[in-house]
Amino acid sequence: MGVNIHGYLSQLGSLKLDPVDLSIVDGNPFFCADPDQIAVLENFMDELRKKGDSIGARISVVASGIPPGLGEPVFDKLEADLAHGLMSINAVKGVSLGAGFESVEQLGSIHRDEMTSDGFLTNHAGGTLGGISTGQDLVVHVALKPTSSIQISGRTINRSGSPVEVVTTGRHDPCVGIRAVPIAEAMLLLVLMDHYLRHRAMSHNH
């Protein structure tokens, strides 16, 4: 199909990370696209590991070269299937497209993606309109929770309902979200492939 896909770590805790150079994503353990932030991330994770705590993360995936017309206007909207697929990944607590939750604060005059004879001027919609791909970049963000399997003691109850303390020992990643970058990329591609095959079957029938 000629689709290009780039996933990267866009936020770790309160640290927001910009896609400065997508070519470096596979060359560092954080899937980070900002070369200036890698040392900062290393220090942050070392501190977190020493504390025995965990943190959440946001992954962003951008897919370009998607043919327009994939999806349906009602039952299987492209973004609905994407949300379904991405939400089924372990530890995912949020999925958004384009401006996502930031669109809450936007005026309609700002959020709308105006068109010219050269195409769209912006991509706040994130690559779908009315449940169907527009041919613009598909921009998806995924929020992953901090895992609860940490070395800091927490309260729980045992099988008889009595209060006890729980501590998780062993090797635990202080941020499971980082590892989700290739998983989110793969899931997005699987959903696109489903819609592409359905689209192709429909056009062949006609």
Coordinates of C-alpha atoms in Angstrom, one line a residue:
M1 CA 0.0 0.0 0.0
G2 CA 3.0 2.3 0.4
V3 CA 2.2 3.2 4.0
N4 CA 5.0 4.6 6.1
I5 CA 4.7 4.3 9.9
H6 CA 6.6 6.0 12.7
G7 CA 5.9 5.4 16.3
Y8 CA 7.8 7.2 19.1
L9 CA 7.6 8.0 22.8
S10 CA 5.9 11.4 23.1
Q11 CA 5.6 11.7 26.9
L12 CA 7.1 10.0 29.9
G13 CA 5.4 11.2 33.1
S14 CA 5.3 15.0 32.9
L15 CA 8.2 15.1 30.3
K16 CA 6.8 15.9 26.9
L17 CA 9.0 14.8 23.9
D18 CA 8.9 16.2 20.4
P19 CA 9.5 14.2 17.2
V20 CA 12.7 16.0 16.4
D21 CA 14.4 13.2 14.5
L22 CA 12.4 10.0 13.8
S23 CA 15.4 8.3 12.4
I24 CA 16.9 7.9 15.9
V25 CA 13.9 6.1 17.4
D26 CA 15.2 2.6 16.9
G27 CA 18.7 3.5 18.0
N28 CA 17.8 4.2 21.7
P29 CA 16.0 2.2 24.4
F30 CA 13.3 4.8 24.9
F31 CA 12.0 4.9 21.2
C32 CA 12.6 8.6 21.7
A33 CA 12.8 11.0 18.7
D34 CA 14.4 13.9 20.5
P35 CA 18.2 13.4 20.8
D36 CA 18.6 16.1 23.5
Q37 CA 16.2 14.3 25.9
I38 CA 17.8 10.8 25.9
A39 CA 20.2 11.6 28.8
V40 CA 17.3 13.2 30.7
L41 CA 15.2 10.0 30.2
E42 CA 18.1 7.8 31.4
N43 CA 18.4 9.8 34.6
F44 CA 14.7 9.9 35.2
M45 CA 14.4 6.1 34.8
D46 CA 17.4 5.4 37.0
E47 CA 15.9 7.5 39.8
L48 CA 12.5 5.8 39.4
R49 CA 14.2 2.4 39.5
K50 CA 16.0 3.2 42.7
K51 CA 12.7 4.3 44.3
G52 CA 11.0 1.1 43.2
D53 CA 8.1 3.0 41.6
S54 CA 6.6 3.2 38.1
I55 CA 5.4 5.8 35.7
G56 CA 3.0 6.1 32.7
A57 CA 3.8 7.0 29.1
R58 CA 2.2 8.3 25.9
I59 CA 3.1 6.8 22.6
S60 CA 2.4 8.5 19.3
V61 CA 2.1 6.8 15.9
V62 CA 2.0 8.6 12.6
A63 CA 1.1 6.7 9.5
S64 CA 1.5 8.4 6.1
G65 CA 0.6 7.4 2.6
I66 CA -2.8 6.0 3.6
P67 CA -5.3 5.8 0.7
P68 CA -8.4 8.0 1.2
G69 CA -11.7 6.2 1.6
L70 CA -10.9 3.5 4.2
G71 CA -13.5 3.0 6.8
E72 CA -17.3 3.5 7.1
P73 CA -19.4 6.4 8.2
V74 CA -21.3 4.6 11.0
F75 CA -20.7 1.1 12.3
D76 CA -17.0 0.5 11.6
K77 CA -15.5 4.0 11.6
L78 CA -11.8 3.8 11.0
E79 CA -11.1 5.6 14.3
A80 CA -13.5 3.3 16.2
D81 CA -11.7 0.2 15.0
L82 CA -8.3 1.8 15.7
A83 CA -9.5 2.7 19.2
H84 CA -10.8 -0.9 19.7
G85 CA -7.5 -2.4 18.5
L86 CA -5.2 -0.1 20.5
M87 CA -7.3 -0.3 23.6
S88 CA -6.9 -4.1 23.6
I89 CA -3.1 -3.7 24.2
N90 CA -2.2 -4.3 27.8
A91 CA -1.9 -1.3 30.1
V92 CA -3.6 1.1 27.6
K93 CA -6.0 3.5 29.3
G94 CA -6.5 6.1 26.5
V95 CA -6.6 6.4 22.8
S96 CA -7.0 9.7 20.8
L97 CA -6.7 10.9 17.2
G98 CA -5.3 14.1 16.0
A99 CA -5.9 17.0 18.4
G100 CA -7.6 14.4 20.7
F101 CA -8.5 15.8 24.1
E102 CA -6.9 19.1 23.2
S103 CA -9.8 19.7 20.9
V104 CA -11.9 20.4 24.0
E105 CA -10.2 23.8 24.3
Q106 CA -10.3 24.6 20.5
L107 CA -12.8 26.8 18.8
G108 CA -14.4 25.3 15.7
S109 CA -12.7 28.0 13.6
I110 CA -9.4 26.7 14.8
H111 CA -10.1 23.0 14.9
R112 CA -11.6 22.6 11.4
D113 CA -9.1 21.5 8.8
E114 CA -9.7 24.0 6.0
M115 CA -9.2 22.9 2.4
T116 CA -7.5 24.6 -0.6
S117 CA -6.9 23.3 -4.1
D118 CA -3.5 22.1 -2.7
G119 CA -5.3 20.0 0.0
F120 CA -5.9 20.5 3.8
L121 CA -4.2 23.3 5.6
T122 CA -4.1 21.5 9.0
N123 CA -4.7 18.0 10.4
H124 CA -6.4 18.5 13.7
A125 CA -8.8 15.6 12.8
G126 CA -5.8 13.2 12.6
G127 CA -6.4 11.7 9.2
T128 CA -10.1 10.7 9.4
L129 CA -13.3 12.6 8.8
G130 CA -16.8 11.0 9.1
G131 CA -15.1 7.7 10.0
I132 CA -13.2 7.5 6.7
S133 CA -9.5 8.1 6.0
T134 CA -8.8 11.4 4.2
G135 CA -5.4 10.5 2.8
Q136 CA -3.7 12.8 5.3
D137 CA -1.4 11.4 8.0
L138 CA -3.1 9.2 10.5
V139 CA -2.0 10.5 13.9
V140 CA -2.8 8.4 16.9
H141 CA -1.8 8.8 20.6
V142 CA -2.0 6.1 23.2
A143 CA -1.8 6.5 27.0
L144 CA -0.3 3.7 29.1
K145 CA -0.7 3.4 32.8
P146 CA 2.1 3.0 35.3
T147 CA 2.2 -0.7 36.3
S148 CA 1.1 -1.6 39.8
S149 CA 3.7 -4.3 40.2
I150 CA 6.2 -2.1 42.1
Q151 CA 8.5 -2.5 45.0
I152 CA 6.8 0.1 47.1
S153 CA 4.5 -1.6 49.7
G154 CA 0.8 -1.2 49.1
R155 CA -2.4 -2.2 50.9
T156 CA -4.5 -5.1 49.7
I157 CA -6.6 -7.9 51.3
N158 CA -6.0 -11.7 51.4
R159 CA -8.5 -14.4 50.4
S160 CA -10.2 -14.2 53.8
G161 CA -10.7 -10.5 53.4
S162 CA -8.1 -9.5 56.0
P163 CA -5.8 -6.4 55.3
V164 CA -2.3 -7.3 54.2
E165 CA 0.7 -5.5 52.6
V166 CA 1.9 -6.4 49.1
V167 CA 5.3 -5.8 47.6
T168 CA 6.3 -7.0 44.1
T169 CA 9.9 -8.3 43.9
G170 CA 11.9 -9.4 40.9
R171 CA 12.8 -7.5 37.7
H172 CA 10.1 -5.0 36.9
D173 CA 10.2 -2.3 34.3
P174 CA 9.5 1.1 35.8
C175 CA 7.7 2.1 32.6
V176 CA 5.9 -0.6 30.5
G177 CA 4.7 2.1 28.1
I178 CA 8.1 2.5 26.5
R179 CA 8.0 -1.0 25.1
A180 CA 4.6 -0.4 23.5
V181 CA 5.9 1.6 20.5
P182 CA 6.3 -1.4 18.1
I183 CA 3.2 -3.0 19.5
A184 CA 1.1 0.1 18.8
E185 CA 2.6 0.4 15.3
A186 CA 1.8 -3.2 14.5
M187 CA -1.8 -2.9 15.8
L188 CA -2.4 0.2 13.7
L189 CA -1.1 -1.6 10.6
L190 CA -3.3 -4.6 11.3
V191 CA -6.4 -2.4 11.6
L192 CA -5.5 -0.6 8.3
M193 CA -4.9 -3.9 6.6
D194 CA -8.4 -5.1 7.6
H195 CA -10.0 -2.0 6.2
Y196 CA -7.9 -2.1 3.1
L197 CA -9.0 -5.7 2.4
R198 CA -12.6 -4.9 3.1
H199 CA -12.3 -1.8 0.8
R200 CA -10.8 -3.9 -2.0
A201 CA -13.5 -6.6 -1.7
M202 CA -16.2 -3.9 -1.9
S203 CA -14.6 -2.3 -5.0
H204 CA -14.1 -5.7 -6.7
N205 CA -17.8 -6.6 -6.1
H206 CA -18.9 -3.4 -7.8

